[in-house]
Amino acid sequence: MDMRKPYPSDLTDEQWALAEPVITAWKAQHPSVSGHQGKYAMREIVNAILYQNRTGCQWEFLPHDMPPPGAVKYYFYLWRDDGTDQTVHDLLRWHLREKKKRLADPSLIVMDTQSIHVSVGVPATTTGRDAAKRVPGRKRCLAVDTLGLVVEAVVLPASAHDNAAGTALLDGVAAQTDRVEKALVDQGFKKTVVDHGKRYGIDVEIVERNPADTGFVPQAKRWIIEQTNGILMFYRRLVRDYEHRPASSRSRVFWAMTSVMARRLTGSTLASWRTA
């Protein structure tokens, strides 16, 4: 890494060591046509992606002491399309689960959706209006384990029913692991999702809300996904959906959680904008 003053979002040496094997292996498999190793260090490319995720800046507003926007965009889109972003993310998730004395993949997941506004310029064909929550935009759908770590993420128009979100999440989870036995969901998910889970041997339980409850009341085990949604809100690129393609929005979730897990694995913290 060039000798520059680090930004708070930069990976430390210890954190970079967690992701570096995947990135180095990827680089070895994708040599340039001319045979050179590239002008920019891969660690700096990753740092630039994490900086943008945390600050929410536009591509052209990346700091001058980082690789140019064109180079960062090139790798962001390439890693999004070939799944390298998720490979790095999943590796850290497995490490963190094992550090917590858990098996690499969970047997229980929690699924939920969150409707978010989109930025000006996001194609209308990829957005919709969530009539129940009165939010025009997109629906961010997550499946997390009991530690709040993301197992799968799907981004749909906000008008999509939770059934569509649930079936897509189950498809993604089942494609990754056959260990998941149970999924907890709220009452927005219906029998369609329950039946879809049976195809994969996953028992989907719709957790009923206590009619006597008023306001927000955390539900046992299901509350962890609300914590994950709250953590993602510290990453300003995720507060509103700025991405033209839902696949990019999904990638942003993986990069945000990669940052979170790298800090947890190394016992470090990152100050929020609410920190005095």
Short mmCIF file of C-alpha atoms in Angstrom, two decimals:
data_model
loop_
_atom_site.label_atom_id
_atom_site.label_comp_id
_atom_site.label_asym_id
_atom_site.label_seq_id
_atom_site.Cartn_x
_atom_site.Cartn_y
_atom_site.Cartn_z
CA MET A 1 0.00 0.00 0.00
CA ASP A 2 1.27 3.48 -0.81
CA MET A 3 2.50 5.56 2.10
CA ARG A 4 -0.53 7.74 2.68
CA LYS A 5 -2.48 8.67 5.76
CA PRO A 6 -5.06 5.88 6.24
CA TYR A 7 -8.78 6.52 6.23
CA PRO A 8 -10.90 5.04 9.06
CA SER A 9 -12.51 2.63 6.57
CA ASP A 10 -9.16 1.19 5.40
CA LEU A 11 -8.32 -2.41 6.16
CA THR A 12 -5.52 -2.83 8.68
CA ASP A 13 -2.68 -5.24 7.92
CA GLU A 14 -4.39 -7.88 10.02
CA GLN A 15 -7.73 -7.35 8.29
CA TRP A 16 -6.21 -7.35 4.82
CA ALA A 17 -4.57 -10.69 5.61
CA LEU A 18 -8.06 -12.18 5.92
CA ALA A 19 -9.17 -11.15 2.41
CA GLU A 20 -5.81 -11.10 0.62
CA PRO A 21 -5.63 -14.84 -0.26
CA VAL A 22 -8.89 -14.65 -2.23
CA ILE A 23 -7.91 -11.45 -4.03
CA THR A 24 -4.39 -12.69 -4.79
CA ALA A 25 -5.74 -15.99 -6.15
CA TRP A 26 -8.24 -14.08 -8.28
CA LYS A 27 -5.49 -11.82 -9.64
CA ALA A 28 -3.35 -14.83 -10.53
CA GLN A 29 -6.24 -16.29 -12.52
CA HIS A 30 -6.86 -13.03 -14.37
CA PRO A 31 -3.51 -11.82 -15.75
CA SER A 32 -3.56 -8.75 -17.97
CA VAL A 33 -3.22 -9.20 -21.72
CA SER A 34 0.22 -7.58 -21.63
CA GLY A 35 1.32 -9.73 -18.72
CA HIS A 36 1.96 -6.93 -16.21
CA GLN A 37 0.52 -7.05 -12.69
CA GLY A 38 -1.48 -3.85 -12.95
CA LYS A 39 -0.78 -0.31 -11.90
CA TYR A 40 -2.83 -0.28 -8.71
CA ALA A 41 -2.46 -2.41 -5.59
CA MET A 42 -5.45 -4.68 -4.99
CA ARG A 43 -5.52 -3.64 -1.34
CA GLU A 44 -6.03 -0.04 -2.41
CA ILE A 45 -8.86 -1.03 -4.74
CA VAL A 46 -10.61 -2.79 -1.85
CA ASN A 47 -9.97 0.19 0.44
CA ALA A 48 -11.55 2.52 -2.13
CA ILE A 49 -14.67 0.33 -2.35
CA LEU A 50 -14.95 0.26 1.45
CA TYR A 51 -14.40 4.04 1.62
CA GLN A 52 -17.23 4.67 -0.81
CA ASN A 53 -19.50 2.20 0.98
CA ARG A 54 -18.92 3.94 4.30
CA THR A 55 -19.10 7.55 3.14
CA GLY A 56 -21.65 7.20 0.34
CA CYS A 57 -19.68 9.42 -2.04
CA GLN A 58 -20.07 9.33 -5.80
CA TRP A 59 -17.42 7.60 -7.89
CA GLU A 60 -15.89 10.86 -9.06
CA PHE A 61 -15.57 12.08 -5.47
CA LEU A 62 -13.19 9.34 -4.39
CA PRO A 63 -10.09 10.92 -2.76
CA HIS A 64 -7.18 11.74 -5.05
CA ASP A 65 -4.79 9.57 -3.07
CA MET A 66 -6.81 6.46 -3.93
CA PRO A 67 -6.87 4.68 -7.31
CA PRO A 68 -8.87 6.61 -9.93
CA PRO A 69 -12.64 6.02 -10.12
CA GLY A 70 -12.36 4.19 -13.43
CA ALA A 71 -10.06 1.55 -11.95
CA VAL A 72 -12.15 1.10 -8.80
CA LYS A 73 -15.37 0.78 -10.82
CA TYR A 74 -13.72 -1.77 -13.10
CA TYR A 75 -12.92 -4.11 -10.21
CA PHE A 76 -16.17 -3.44 -8.32
CA TYR A 77 -18.26 -4.48 -11.33
CA LEU A 78 -15.97 -7.37 -12.25
CA TRP A 79 -16.03 -8.81 -8.71
CA ARG A 80 -19.79 -8.25 -8.54
CA ASP A 81 -20.37 -10.21 -11.73
CA ASP A 82 -18.01 -13.13 -11.04
CA GLY A 83 -18.94 -13.48 -7.37
CA THR A 84 -15.57 -12.54 -5.87
CA ASP A 85 -17.29 -10.05 -3.55
CA GLN A 86 -19.41 -12.83 -2.08
CA THR A 87 -16.45 -15.23 -1.92
CA VAL A 88 -14.51 -12.80 0.29
CA HIS A 89 -17.63 -12.14 2.37
CA ASP A 90 -18.46 -15.82 2.87
CA LEU A 91 -14.89 -16.67 3.85
CA LEU A 92 -14.98 -14.09 6.64
CA ARG A 93 -18.44 -15.28 7.73
CA TRP A 94 -17.14 -18.85 8.06
CA HIS A 95 -14.10 -17.62 10.00
CA LEU A 96 -16.24 -15.57 12.37
CA ARG A 97 -18.74 -18.36 12.97
CA GLU A 98 -15.91 -20.78 13.74
CA LYS A 99 -14.37 -18.23 16.08
CA LYS A 100 -17.72 -18.22 17.90
CA LYS A 101 -17.55 -22.04 18.15
CA ARG A 102 -20.19 -22.54 15.48
CA LEU A 103 -20.14 -24.68 12.34
CA ALA A 104 -19.30 -22.77 9.16
CA ASP A 105 -22.91 -22.79 7.92
CA PRO A 106 -25.99 -22.29 10.11
CA SER A 107 -28.94 -24.60 10.66
CA LEU A 108 -31.29 -21.69 11.49
CA ILE A 109 -31.77 -18.49 9.50
CA VAL A 110 -33.99 -15.44 9.83
CA MET A 111 -35.44 -13.74 6.73
CA ASP A 112 -36.92 -10.28 6.37
CA THR A 113 -37.25 -7.38 3.94
CA GLN A 114 -36.60 -3.65 4.16
CA SER A 115 -38.00 -1.13 1.68
CA ILE A 116 -35.66 1.77 0.93
CA HIS A 117 -35.85 4.90 -1.20
CA VAL A 118 -33.79 5.16 -4.36
CA SER A 119 -31.73 8.03 -5.71
CA VAL A 120 -32.56 10.15 -8.73
CA GLY A 121 -31.43 8.37 -11.88
CA VAL A 122 -32.13 4.81 -10.73
CA PRO A 123 -34.04 3.10 -13.60
CA ALA A 124 -37.77 3.02 -12.94
CA THR A 125 -37.90 -0.51 -14.37
CA THR A 126 -36.01 -1.79 -11.31
CA THR A 127 -38.12 0.03 -8.71
CA GLY A 128 -41.68 -0.02 -7.41
CA ARG A 129 -43.83 1.17 -4.53
CA ASP A 130 -44.31 -0.73 -1.29
CA ALA A 131 -48.00 0.01 -0.70
CA ALA A 132 -47.97 -1.22 2.91
CA LYS A 133 -44.98 0.89 3.98
CA ARG A 134 -45.64 3.69 1.48
CA VAL A 135 -42.06 3.59 0.26
CA PRO A 136 -41.22 4.02 -3.43
CA GLY A 137 -37.95 2.34 -4.31
CA ARG A 138 -36.41 -1.09 -3.81
CA LYS A 139 -36.78 -3.92 -1.33
CA ARG A 140 -33.59 -5.19 0.33
CA CYS A 141 -34.13 -8.80 1.38
CA LEU A 142 -31.79 -10.59 3.79
CA ALA A 143 -31.32 -14.04 5.24
CA VAL A 144 -29.10 -13.94 8.33
CA ASP A 145 -27.87 -16.47 10.89
CA THR A 146 -28.37 -16.17 14.65
CA LEU A 147 -25.24 -14.00 14.88
CA GLY A 148 -26.78 -11.52 12.44
CA LEU A 149 -24.34 -12.43 9.67
CA VAL A 150 -25.71 -12.29 6.13
CA VAL A 151 -26.11 -15.66 4.42
CA GLU A 152 -27.96 -14.37 1.36
CA ALA A 153 -29.12 -11.01 -0.01
CA VAL A 154 -31.62 -10.23 -2.75
CA VAL A 155 -32.70 -6.82 -4.08
CA LEU A 156 -36.11 -6.43 -5.73
CA PRO A 157 -38.50 -3.60 -6.64
CA ALA A 158 -40.28 -2.37 -3.49
CA SER A 159 -43.57 -3.46 -5.07
CA ALA A 160 -42.51 -7.12 -4.96
CA HIS A 161 -44.44 -9.23 -2.46
CA ASP A 162 -42.56 -10.74 0.46
CA ASN A 163 -43.38 -14.15 -1.07
CA ALA A 164 -41.13 -13.30 -4.03
CA ALA A 165 -38.42 -12.19 -1.61
CA GLY A 166 -38.76 -15.32 0.49
CA THR A 167 -38.59 -17.76 -2.41
CA ALA A 168 -35.58 -15.96 -3.91
CA LEU A 169 -33.77 -16.00 -0.55
CA LEU A 170 -34.50 -19.70 -0.04
CA ASP A 171 -33.20 -20.47 -3.54
CA GLY A 172 -29.98 -18.58 -2.77
CA VAL A 173 -29.50 -20.19 0.62
CA ALA A 174 -30.13 -23.70 -0.71
CA ALA A 175 -27.62 -23.12 -3.52
CA GLN A 176 -24.93 -22.38 -0.92
CA THR A 177 -25.54 -24.98 1.78
CA ASP A 178 -27.74 -27.92 2.69
CA ARG A 179 -27.31 -27.38 6.44
CA VAL A 180 -30.19 -24.93 6.92
CA GLU A 181 -33.14 -26.72 8.53
CA LYS A 182 -35.33 -23.84 9.75
CA ALA A 183 -36.17 -20.28 8.70
CA LEU A 184 -38.04 -17.74 10.81
CA VAL A 185 -40.11 -15.07 9.03
CA ASP A 186 -42.74 -12.51 9.96
CA GLN A 187 -46.39 -12.42 8.92
CA GLY A 188 -45.60 -10.65 5.65
CA PHE A 189 -44.50 -14.02 4.30
CA LYS A 190 -47.26 -16.45 3.38
CA LYS A 191 -47.88 -20.15 2.69
CA THR A 192 -46.12 -19.85 -0.68
CA VAL A 193 -42.80 -19.40 1.12
CA VAL A 194 -43.57 -22.21 3.58
CA ASP A 195 -44.28 -24.59 0.69
CA HIS A 196 -41.15 -23.42 -1.18
CA GLY A 197 -39.03 -24.16 1.87
CA LYS A 198 -40.28 -27.74 1.93
CA ARG A 199 -38.67 -28.30 -1.48
CA TYR A 200 -35.29 -27.81 0.19
CA GLY A 201 -36.11 -29.49 3.47
CA ILE A 202 -36.31 -26.11 5.24
CA ASP A 203 -39.06 -25.63 7.81
CA VAL A 204 -40.30 -22.04 7.35
CA GLU A 205 -42.01 -20.81 10.52
CA ILE A 206 -44.17 -17.69 10.36
CA VAL A 207 -43.71 -16.01 13.74
CA GLU A 208 -47.05 -14.52 14.79
CA ARG A 209 -47.15 -11.08 16.37
CA ASN A 210 -48.79 -10.80 19.77
CA PRO A 211 -52.05 -8.86 19.15
CA ALA A 212 -51.61 -7.12 22.50
CA ASP A 213 -48.28 -5.59 21.48
CA THR A 214 -48.20 -1.95 20.41
CA GLY A 215 -45.34 -0.26 18.58
CA PHE A 216 -42.07 -2.07 17.90
CA VAL A 217 -41.62 -5.14 20.11
CA PRO A 218 -38.56 -7.34 19.37
CA GLN A 219 -39.44 -10.99 18.77
CA ALA A 220 -37.19 -13.72 20.14
CA LYS A 221 -34.52 -14.78 17.62
CA ARG A 222 -36.12 -12.71 14.85
CA TRP A 223 -34.83 -9.46 16.36
CA ILE A 224 -31.28 -10.20 15.16
CA ILE A 225 -32.13 -9.26 11.57
CA GLU A 226 -33.29 -5.83 12.76
CA GLN A 227 -29.85 -5.38 14.31
CA THR A 228 -28.22 -6.27 10.99
CA ASN A 229 -30.39 -3.76 9.14
CA GLY A 230 -29.37 -1.14 11.70
CA ILE A 231 -25.67 -1.92 11.23
CA LEU A 232 -26.01 -1.56 7.46
CA MET A 233 -27.38 1.95 7.98
CA PHE A 234 -23.93 3.03 9.19
CA TYR A 235 -22.81 2.52 5.59
CA ARG A 236 -24.15 5.61 3.85
CA ARG A 237 -24.10 4.03 0.42
CA LEU A 238 -26.84 1.72 1.76
CA VAL A 239 -29.03 4.34 3.45
CA ARG A 240 -30.56 5.05 0.05
CA ASP A 241 -30.20 2.86 -3.04
CA TYR A 242 -27.93 4.69 -5.49
CA GLU A 243 -27.19 1.74 -7.75
CA HIS A 244 -28.54 1.46 -11.29
CA ARG A 245 -28.49 -2.34 -11.09
CA PRO A 246 -29.93 -4.40 -8.22
CA ALA A 247 -26.85 -6.64 -8.48
CA SER A 248 -24.71 -3.66 -7.43
CA SER A 249 -27.00 -3.04 -4.45
CA ARG A 250 -26.55 -6.66 -3.42
CA SER A 251 -22.77 -6.33 -3.74
CA ARG A 252 -22.83 -3.28 -1.46
CA VAL A 253 -24.37 -5.41 1.29
CA PHE A 254 -21.57 -7.96 0.99
CA TRP A 255 -18.84 -5.29 1.11
CA ALA A 256 -20.44 -3.62 4.15
CA MET A 257 -20.63 -6.91 6.02
CA THR A 258 -17.07 -7.75 4.96
CA SER A 259 -15.96 -4.56 6.70
CA VAL A 260 -18.02 -5.42 9.78
CA MET A 261 -16.71 -8.97 10.03
CA ALA A 262 -13.08 -8.00 9.42
CA ARG A 263 -13.29 -5.68 12.44
CA ARG A 264 -14.98 -8.31 14.60
CA LEU A 265 -12.37 -10.90 13.71
CA THR A 266 -9.53 -8.54 14.63
CA GLY A 267 -11.14 -6.91 17.65
CA SER A 268 -11.13 -3.41 16.17
CA THR A 269 -13.84 -0.75 15.96
CA LEU A 270 -14.86 1.96 13.54
CA ALA A 271 -16.36 5.17 14.88
CA SER A 272 -19.85 6.11 13.67
CA TRP A 273 -20.84 9.60 12.60
CA ARG A 274 -22.78 9.83 15.88
CA THR A 275 -19.59 9.39 17.91
CA ALA A 276 -18.59 12.63 19.62
#
